[in-house]
Structures are given as structure tokens and as C-alpha cells.
PDB file of C-alpha atoms in Angstrom:
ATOM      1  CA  UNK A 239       0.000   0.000   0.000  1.00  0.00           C
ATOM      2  CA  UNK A 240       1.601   3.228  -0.897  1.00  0.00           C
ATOM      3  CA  UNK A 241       0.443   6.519   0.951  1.00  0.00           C
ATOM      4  CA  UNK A 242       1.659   9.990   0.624  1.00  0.00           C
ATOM      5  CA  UNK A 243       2.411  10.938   4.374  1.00  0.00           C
ATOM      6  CA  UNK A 244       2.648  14.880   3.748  1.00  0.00           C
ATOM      7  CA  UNK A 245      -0.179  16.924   2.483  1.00  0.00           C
ATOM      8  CA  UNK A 246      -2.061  20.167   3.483  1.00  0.00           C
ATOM      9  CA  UNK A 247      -5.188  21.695   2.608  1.00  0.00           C
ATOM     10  CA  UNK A 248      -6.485  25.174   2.800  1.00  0.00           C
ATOM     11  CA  UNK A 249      -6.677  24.058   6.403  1.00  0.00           C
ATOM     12  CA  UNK A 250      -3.168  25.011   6.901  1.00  0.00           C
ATOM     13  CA  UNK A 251      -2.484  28.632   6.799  1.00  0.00           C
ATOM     14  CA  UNK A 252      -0.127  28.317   3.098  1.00  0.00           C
ATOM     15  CA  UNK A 253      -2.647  25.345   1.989  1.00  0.00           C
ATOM     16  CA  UNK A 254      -4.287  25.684  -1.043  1.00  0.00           C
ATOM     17  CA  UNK A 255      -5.935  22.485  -1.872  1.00  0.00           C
ATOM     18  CA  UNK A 256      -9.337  21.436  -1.031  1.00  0.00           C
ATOM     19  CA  UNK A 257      -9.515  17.644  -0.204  1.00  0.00           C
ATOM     20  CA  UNK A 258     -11.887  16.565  -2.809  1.00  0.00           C
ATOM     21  CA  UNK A 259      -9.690  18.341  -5.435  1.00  0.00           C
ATOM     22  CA  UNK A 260      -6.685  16.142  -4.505  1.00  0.00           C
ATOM     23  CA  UNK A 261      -8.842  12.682  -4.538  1.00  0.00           C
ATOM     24  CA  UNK A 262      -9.719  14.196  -8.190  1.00  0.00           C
ATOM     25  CA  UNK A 263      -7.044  14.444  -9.427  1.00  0.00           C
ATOM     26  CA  UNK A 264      -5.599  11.484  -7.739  1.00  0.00           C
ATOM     27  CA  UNK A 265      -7.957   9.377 -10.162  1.00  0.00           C
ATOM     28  CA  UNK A 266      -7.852  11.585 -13.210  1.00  0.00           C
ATOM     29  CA  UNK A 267      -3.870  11.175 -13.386  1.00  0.00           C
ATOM     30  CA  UNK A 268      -3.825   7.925 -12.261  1.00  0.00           C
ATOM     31  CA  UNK A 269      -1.630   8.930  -9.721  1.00  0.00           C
ATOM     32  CA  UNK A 270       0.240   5.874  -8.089  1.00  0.00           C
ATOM     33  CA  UNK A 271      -1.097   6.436  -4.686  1.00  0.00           C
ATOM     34  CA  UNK A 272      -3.423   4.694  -2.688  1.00  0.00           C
ATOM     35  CA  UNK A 273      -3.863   7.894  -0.322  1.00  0.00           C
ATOM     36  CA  UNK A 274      -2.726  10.285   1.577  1.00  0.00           C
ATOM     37  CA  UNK A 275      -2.054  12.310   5.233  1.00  0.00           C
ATOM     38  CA  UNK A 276      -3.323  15.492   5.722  1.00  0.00           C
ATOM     39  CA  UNK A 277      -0.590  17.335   7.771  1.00  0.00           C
ATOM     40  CA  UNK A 278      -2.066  20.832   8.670  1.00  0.00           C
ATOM     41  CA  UNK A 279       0.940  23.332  10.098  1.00  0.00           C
ATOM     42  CA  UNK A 280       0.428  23.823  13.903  1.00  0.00           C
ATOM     43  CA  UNK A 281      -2.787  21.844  14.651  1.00  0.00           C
ATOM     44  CA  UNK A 282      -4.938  18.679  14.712  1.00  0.00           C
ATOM     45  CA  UNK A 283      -8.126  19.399  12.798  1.00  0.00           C
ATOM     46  CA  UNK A 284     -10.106  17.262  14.305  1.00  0.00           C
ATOM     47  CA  UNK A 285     -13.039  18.118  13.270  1.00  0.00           C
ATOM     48  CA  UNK A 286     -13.148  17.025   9.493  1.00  0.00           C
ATOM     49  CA  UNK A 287     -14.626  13.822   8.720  1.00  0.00           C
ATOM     50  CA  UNK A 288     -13.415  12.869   4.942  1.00  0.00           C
ATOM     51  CA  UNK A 289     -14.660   9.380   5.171  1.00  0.00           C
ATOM     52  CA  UNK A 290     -17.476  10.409   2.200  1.00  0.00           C
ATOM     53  CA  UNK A 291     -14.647  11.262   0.167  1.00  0.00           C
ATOM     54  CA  UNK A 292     -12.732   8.588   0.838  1.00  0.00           C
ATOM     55  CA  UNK A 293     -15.576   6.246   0.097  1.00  0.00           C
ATOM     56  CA  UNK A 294     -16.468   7.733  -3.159  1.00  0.00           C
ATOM     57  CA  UNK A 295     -12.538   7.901  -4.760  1.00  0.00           C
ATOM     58  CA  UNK A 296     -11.423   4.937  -3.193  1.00  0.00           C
ATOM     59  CA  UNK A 297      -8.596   6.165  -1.240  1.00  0.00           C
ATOM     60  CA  UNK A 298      -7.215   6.709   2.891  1.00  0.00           C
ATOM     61  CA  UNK A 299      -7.528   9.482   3.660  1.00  0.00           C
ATOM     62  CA  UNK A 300      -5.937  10.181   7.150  1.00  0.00           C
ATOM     63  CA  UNK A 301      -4.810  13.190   9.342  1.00  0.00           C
ATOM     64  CA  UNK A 302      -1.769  13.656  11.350  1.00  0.00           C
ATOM     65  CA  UNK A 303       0.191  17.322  11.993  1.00  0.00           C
ATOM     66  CA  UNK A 304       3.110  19.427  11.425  1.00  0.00           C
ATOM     67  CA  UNK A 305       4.793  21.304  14.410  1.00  0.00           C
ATOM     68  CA  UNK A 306       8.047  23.280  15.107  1.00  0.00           C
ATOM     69  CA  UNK A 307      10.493  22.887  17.334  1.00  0.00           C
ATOM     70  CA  UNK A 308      13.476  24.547  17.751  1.00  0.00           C
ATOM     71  CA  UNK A 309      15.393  21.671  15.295  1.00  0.00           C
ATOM     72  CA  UNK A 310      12.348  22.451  12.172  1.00  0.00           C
ATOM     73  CA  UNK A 311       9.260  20.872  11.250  1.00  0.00           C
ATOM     74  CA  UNK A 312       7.898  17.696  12.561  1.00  0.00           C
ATOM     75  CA  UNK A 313       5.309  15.096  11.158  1.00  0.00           C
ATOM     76  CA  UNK A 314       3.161  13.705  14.088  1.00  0.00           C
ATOM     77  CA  UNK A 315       1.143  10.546  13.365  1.00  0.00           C
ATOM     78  CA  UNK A 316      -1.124   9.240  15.427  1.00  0.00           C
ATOM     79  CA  UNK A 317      -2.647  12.406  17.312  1.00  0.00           C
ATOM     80  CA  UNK A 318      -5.011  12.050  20.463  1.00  0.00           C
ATOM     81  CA  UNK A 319      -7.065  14.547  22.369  1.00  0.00           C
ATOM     82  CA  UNK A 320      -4.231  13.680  25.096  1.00  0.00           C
ATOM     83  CA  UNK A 321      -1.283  14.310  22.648  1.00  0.00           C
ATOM     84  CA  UNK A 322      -2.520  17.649  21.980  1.00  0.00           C
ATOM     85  CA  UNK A 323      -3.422  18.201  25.559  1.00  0.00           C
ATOM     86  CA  UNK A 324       1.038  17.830  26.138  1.00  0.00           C
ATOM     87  CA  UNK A 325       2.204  20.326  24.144  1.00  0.00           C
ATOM     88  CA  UNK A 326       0.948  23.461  22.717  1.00  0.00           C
ATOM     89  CA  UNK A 327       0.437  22.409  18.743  1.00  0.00           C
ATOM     90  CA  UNK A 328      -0.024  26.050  17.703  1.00  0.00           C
ATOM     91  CA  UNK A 329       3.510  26.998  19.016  1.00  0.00           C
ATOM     92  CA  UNK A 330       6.736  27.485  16.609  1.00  0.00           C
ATOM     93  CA  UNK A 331       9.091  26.733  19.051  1.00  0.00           C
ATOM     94  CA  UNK A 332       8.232  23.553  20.866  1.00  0.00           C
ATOM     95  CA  UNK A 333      11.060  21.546  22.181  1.00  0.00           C
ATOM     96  CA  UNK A 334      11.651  18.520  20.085  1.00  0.00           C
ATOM     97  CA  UNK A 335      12.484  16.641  23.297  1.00  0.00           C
ATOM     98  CA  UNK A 336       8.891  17.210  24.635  1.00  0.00           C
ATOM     99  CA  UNK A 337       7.262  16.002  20.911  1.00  0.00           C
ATOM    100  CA  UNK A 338       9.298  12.527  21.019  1.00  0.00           C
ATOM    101  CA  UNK A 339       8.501  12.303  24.619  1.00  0.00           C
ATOM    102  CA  UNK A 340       4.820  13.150  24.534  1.00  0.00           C
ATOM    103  CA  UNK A 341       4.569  10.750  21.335  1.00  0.00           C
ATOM    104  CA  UNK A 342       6.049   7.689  23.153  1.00  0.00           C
ATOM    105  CA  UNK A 343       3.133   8.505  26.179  1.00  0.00           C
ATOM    106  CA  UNK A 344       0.525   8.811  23.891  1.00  0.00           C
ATOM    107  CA  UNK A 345       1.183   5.880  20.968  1.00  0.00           C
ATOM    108  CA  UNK A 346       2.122   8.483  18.196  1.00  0.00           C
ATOM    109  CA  UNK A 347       5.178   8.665  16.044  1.00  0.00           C
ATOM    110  CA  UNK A 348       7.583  11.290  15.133  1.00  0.00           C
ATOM    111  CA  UNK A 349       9.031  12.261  11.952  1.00  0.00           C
ATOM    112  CA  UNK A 350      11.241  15.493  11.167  1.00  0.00           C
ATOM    113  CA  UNK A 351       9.827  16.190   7.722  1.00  0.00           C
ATOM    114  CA  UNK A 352      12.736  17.891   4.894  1.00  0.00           C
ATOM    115  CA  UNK A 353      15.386  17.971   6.849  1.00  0.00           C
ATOM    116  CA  UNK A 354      17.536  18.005   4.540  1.00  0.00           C
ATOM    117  CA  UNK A 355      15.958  21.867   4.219  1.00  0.00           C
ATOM    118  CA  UNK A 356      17.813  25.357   5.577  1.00  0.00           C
ATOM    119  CA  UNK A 357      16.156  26.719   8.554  1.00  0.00           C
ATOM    120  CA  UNK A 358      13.009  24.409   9.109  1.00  0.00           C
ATOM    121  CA  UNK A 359      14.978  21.610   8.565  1.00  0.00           C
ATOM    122  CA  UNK A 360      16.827  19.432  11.676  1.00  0.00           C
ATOM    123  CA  UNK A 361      19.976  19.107   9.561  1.00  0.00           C
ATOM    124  CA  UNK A 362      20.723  22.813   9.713  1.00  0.00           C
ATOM    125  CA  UNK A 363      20.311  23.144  13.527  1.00  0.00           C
ATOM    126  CA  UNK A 364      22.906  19.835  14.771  1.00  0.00           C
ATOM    127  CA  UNK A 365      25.406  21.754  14.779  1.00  0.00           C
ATOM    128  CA  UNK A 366      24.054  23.932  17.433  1.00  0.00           C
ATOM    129  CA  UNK A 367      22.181  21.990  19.028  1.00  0.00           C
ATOM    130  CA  UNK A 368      23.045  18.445  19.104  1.00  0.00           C
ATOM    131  CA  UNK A 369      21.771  14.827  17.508  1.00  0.00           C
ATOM    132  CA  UNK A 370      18.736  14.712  19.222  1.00  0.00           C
ATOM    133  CA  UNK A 371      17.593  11.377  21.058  1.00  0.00           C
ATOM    134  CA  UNK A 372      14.789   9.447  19.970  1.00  0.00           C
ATOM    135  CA  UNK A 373      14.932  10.166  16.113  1.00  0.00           C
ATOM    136  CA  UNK A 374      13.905   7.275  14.425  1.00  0.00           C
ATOM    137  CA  UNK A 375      12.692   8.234  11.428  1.00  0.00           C
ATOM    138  CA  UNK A 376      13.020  11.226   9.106  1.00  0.00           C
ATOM    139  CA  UNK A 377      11.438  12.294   5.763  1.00  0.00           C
ATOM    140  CA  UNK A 378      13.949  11.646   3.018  1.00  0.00           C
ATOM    141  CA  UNK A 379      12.034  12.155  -0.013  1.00  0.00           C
ATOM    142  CA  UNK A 380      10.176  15.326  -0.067  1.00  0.00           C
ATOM    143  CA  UNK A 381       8.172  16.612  -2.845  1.00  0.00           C
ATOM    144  CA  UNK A 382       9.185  20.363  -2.247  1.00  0.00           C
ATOM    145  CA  UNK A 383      12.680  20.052  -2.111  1.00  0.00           C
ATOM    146  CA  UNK A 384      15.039  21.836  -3.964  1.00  0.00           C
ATOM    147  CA  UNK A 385      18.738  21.202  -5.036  1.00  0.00           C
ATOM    148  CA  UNK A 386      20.510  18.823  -2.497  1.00  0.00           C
ATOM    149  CA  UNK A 387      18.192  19.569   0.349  1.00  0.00           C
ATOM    150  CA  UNK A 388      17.167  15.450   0.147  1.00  0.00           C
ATOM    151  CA  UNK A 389      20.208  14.279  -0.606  1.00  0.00           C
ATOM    152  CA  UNK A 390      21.589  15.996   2.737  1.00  0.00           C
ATOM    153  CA  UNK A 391      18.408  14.139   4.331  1.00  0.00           C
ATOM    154  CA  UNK A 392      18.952  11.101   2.424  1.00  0.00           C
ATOM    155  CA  UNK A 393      23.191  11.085   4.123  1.00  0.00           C
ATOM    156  CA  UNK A 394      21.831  12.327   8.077  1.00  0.00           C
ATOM    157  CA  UNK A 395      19.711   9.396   7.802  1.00  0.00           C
ATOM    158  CA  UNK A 396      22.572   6.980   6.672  1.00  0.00           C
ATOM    159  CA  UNK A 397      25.073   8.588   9.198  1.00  0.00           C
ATOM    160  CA  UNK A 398      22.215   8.583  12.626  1.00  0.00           C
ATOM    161  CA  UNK A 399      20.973   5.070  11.254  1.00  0.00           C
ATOM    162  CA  UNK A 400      17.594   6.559  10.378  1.00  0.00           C
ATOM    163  CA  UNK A 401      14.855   5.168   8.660  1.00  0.00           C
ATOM    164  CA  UNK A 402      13.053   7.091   5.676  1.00  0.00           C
ATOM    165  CA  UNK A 403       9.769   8.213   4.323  1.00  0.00           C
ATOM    166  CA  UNK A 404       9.021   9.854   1.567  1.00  0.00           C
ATOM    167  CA  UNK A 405       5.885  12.469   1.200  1.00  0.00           C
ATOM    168  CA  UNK A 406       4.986  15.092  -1.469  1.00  0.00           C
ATOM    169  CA  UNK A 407       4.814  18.357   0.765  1.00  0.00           C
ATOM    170  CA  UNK A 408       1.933  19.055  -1.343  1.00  0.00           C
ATOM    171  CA  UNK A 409       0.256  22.398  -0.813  1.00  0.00           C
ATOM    172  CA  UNK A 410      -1.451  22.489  -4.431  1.00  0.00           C
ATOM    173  CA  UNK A 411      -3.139  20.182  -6.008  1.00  0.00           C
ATOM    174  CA  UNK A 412      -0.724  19.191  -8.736  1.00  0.00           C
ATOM    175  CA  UNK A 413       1.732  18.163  -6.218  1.00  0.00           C
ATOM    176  CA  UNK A 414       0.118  15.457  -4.658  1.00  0.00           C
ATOM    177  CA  UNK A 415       2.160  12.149  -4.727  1.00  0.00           C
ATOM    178  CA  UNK A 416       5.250  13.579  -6.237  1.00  0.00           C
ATOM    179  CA  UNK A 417       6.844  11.435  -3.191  1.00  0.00           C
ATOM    180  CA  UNK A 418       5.255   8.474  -0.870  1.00  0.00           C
ATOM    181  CA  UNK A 419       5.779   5.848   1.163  1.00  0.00           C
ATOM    182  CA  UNK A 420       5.298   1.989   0.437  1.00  0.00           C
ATOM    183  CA  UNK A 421       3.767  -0.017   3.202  1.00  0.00           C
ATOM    184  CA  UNK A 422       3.842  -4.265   3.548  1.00  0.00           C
ATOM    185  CA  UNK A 423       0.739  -3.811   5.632  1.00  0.00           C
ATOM    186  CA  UNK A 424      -2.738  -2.287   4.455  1.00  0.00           C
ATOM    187  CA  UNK A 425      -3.276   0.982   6.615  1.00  0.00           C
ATOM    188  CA  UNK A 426      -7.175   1.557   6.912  1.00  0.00           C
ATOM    189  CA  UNK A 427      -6.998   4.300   9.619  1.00  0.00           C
ATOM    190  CA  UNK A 428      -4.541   6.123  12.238  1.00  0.00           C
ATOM    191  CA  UNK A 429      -3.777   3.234  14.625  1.00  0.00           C
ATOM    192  CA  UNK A 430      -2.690   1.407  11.208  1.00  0.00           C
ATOM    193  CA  UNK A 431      -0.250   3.909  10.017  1.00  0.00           C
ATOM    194  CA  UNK A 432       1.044   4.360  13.664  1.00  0.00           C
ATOM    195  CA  UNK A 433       1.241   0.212  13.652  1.00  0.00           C
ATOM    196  CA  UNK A 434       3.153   0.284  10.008  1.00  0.00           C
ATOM    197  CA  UNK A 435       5.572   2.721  10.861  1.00  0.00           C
ATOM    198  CA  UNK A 436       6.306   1.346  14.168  1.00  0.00           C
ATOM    199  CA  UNK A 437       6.994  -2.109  12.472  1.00  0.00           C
ATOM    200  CA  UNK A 438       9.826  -0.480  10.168  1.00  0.00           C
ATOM    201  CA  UNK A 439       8.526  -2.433   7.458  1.00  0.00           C
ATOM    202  CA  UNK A 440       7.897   0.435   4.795  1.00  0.00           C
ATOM    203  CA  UNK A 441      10.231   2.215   2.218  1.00  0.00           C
ATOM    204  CA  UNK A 442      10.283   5.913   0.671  1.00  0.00           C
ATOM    205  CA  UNK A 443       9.146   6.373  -3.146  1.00  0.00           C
ATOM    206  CA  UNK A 444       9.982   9.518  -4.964  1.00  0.00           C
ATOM    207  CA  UNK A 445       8.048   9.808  -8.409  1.00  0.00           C
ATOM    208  CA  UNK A 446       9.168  13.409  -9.361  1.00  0.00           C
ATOM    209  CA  UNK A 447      11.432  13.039 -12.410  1.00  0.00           C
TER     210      UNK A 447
END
């Protein structure tokens, strides 16, 4: 099963993507994806329920969050009501070392997304800062990324012994699945993708030419 782990919709304040736009044009490009994650900046939305949509194009359609901490941007999957109650989402400076500990309480995984990336990116900030502990996993393939930025991703992760995922960054609708993630297991819902990534059986795709 191959999702793309890093999307946002007009949700998120730079979105501009509705949902349904994406799952169209998922299907009219035949786009190799059998869903996606819907990473709003700075929040859990959880009130949208895209199950209609995901019913009618045939796709997952899941949600999970993108915060910042003081070493860049950070996937969360697997958000709770008592994940979000931990740590102030809406922040831009939340200590890394509180996400990875709040996400081991509450069952949810970490992932610093294009790190490879100056500035929002945990590559650019070791120096000062540190390897941080708990890392597991980072985003290696990133559909945004320019020049080397995944390439210096794709060697952090080979130097800290990371694992990678891949996810399109997508903030318009024509970017959608430019990079994913290929899962063993089929991921129906939020416990599922928590439960695939936690079983390290997965590997990053990149489709972008």
C-alpha cells in the first residue's frame, strides 16, 4: 500500500488544496497512490470527517500534523485529544524533546519532515544543538525540495541510522504524490499507520522526475 504521508489543505495557513480536489485528481492522473495524510501546520483538525470522500474515490484518507520545534518541522502521526493536551500544537518553538517524549506517552510517532531543508529543517540546527535522542525516522524524499536539500536528508539518515519516508509536501493540487511511502501492511486508519511505521517495514518512493 503506498500513501503519501505529507499533504495540506487550505486548512493550513499556506494550503491551497481542497480535499476533494486532490482525490480528483488522484484518479484523473492515475496517480500511483493509494492515499494520503493530511498534515495541517500547527494543529490537529479534528473536526473534518473525509470518510465520504474517501468512500467515493477509493482512497485513505488520514490526518496527522506538522509542528516546530526549535530543530524544524515535525510530522506527528497518530494524534489524540491527550497528545494535543502535552504540548501546545499552535507553538513554533516547541522543544523537540517534549514532541518525542509526549509521542512515546501517547502511541504516536515522530518524523522530522525535509530535513535536509535550511532553517526548518533538523539538519541545519545539529550543529548547534546536538543529535537529538529518539529520532527514528526522518522524511527523506520530499516533494518540495530543492537542489541537495534530500540528498543531505537522504546522508543524516545513513550517518544517525535513520529510517526514511518519503511524502509530497503538497500544498497544491498538482503536487500530490510527487513522493510516498510503500507499506507491507494495508493501513485503513490512524492506529494502522502508527502500527506500520512502528513495524519499520515500509520504504520511501519519490516519483518526481
Amino acid at each position: 500500500m503506498i500513501l503519501d504521508l505529507h499533504a495540506h489543505s487550505i486548512k493550513s495557513d499556506d494550503g491551497r488544496a481542497k480535499v476533494d480536489n486532490y482525490c480528483k485528481w488522484i484518479r484523473a492522473r492515475d496517480i500511483p497512490i493509494d492515499g494520503f495524510v493530511l498534515t495541517e501546520h500547527r494543529q490537529f483538525d479534528f473536526e473534518s470527517d473525509y470518510s465520504p470522500l474517501a468512500q467515493e474515490y477509493s482512497l485513505t484518507i488520514l490526518k496527522g500534523s506538522e509542528v516546530e520545534t526549535e530543530y524544524g518541522h515535525v510530522l506527528v502521526f497518530g494524534v489524540t485529544k491527550g497528545l494535543v493536551d502535552e504540548f501546545d500544537f499552535s507553538s513554533i518553538n516547541v522543544p523537540l524533546s517534549k514532541v518525542i517524549e509526549s509521542c512515546a506517552r501517547h502511541g504516536a510517532v515522530p518524523v522530522p519532515c525535509h530535513p535536509g531543508r535550511p532553517r526548518v529543517g533538523m539538519s541545519a540546527h545539529l550543529a548547534e544543538f546536538g543529535i537529538p535522542k529518539g529520532v527514528r525516522i526522518v522524511e527523506i524524499y520530499n516533494g518540495g525540495s530543492r537542489g541537495q536539500e534530500d540528498q543531505v536528508a537522504q546522508d543524516m539518515a545513513r550517518d544517525q541510522g535513520y529510517l526514511g519516508i518519503g511524502g509530497s509536501d503538497a500544498h497544491i493540487v498538482s503536487h500530490i504524490g510527487r513522493c510516498a511511502t510503500r507499506f507491507d501492511a494495508q493501513i485503513h486508519n490512524e492506529i494502522d499507520l502508527v502500527q506500520a511505521l512502528e513495524s519499520e517495514e515500509f520504504e520511501p518512493l519519490t516519483f518526481r522526475s
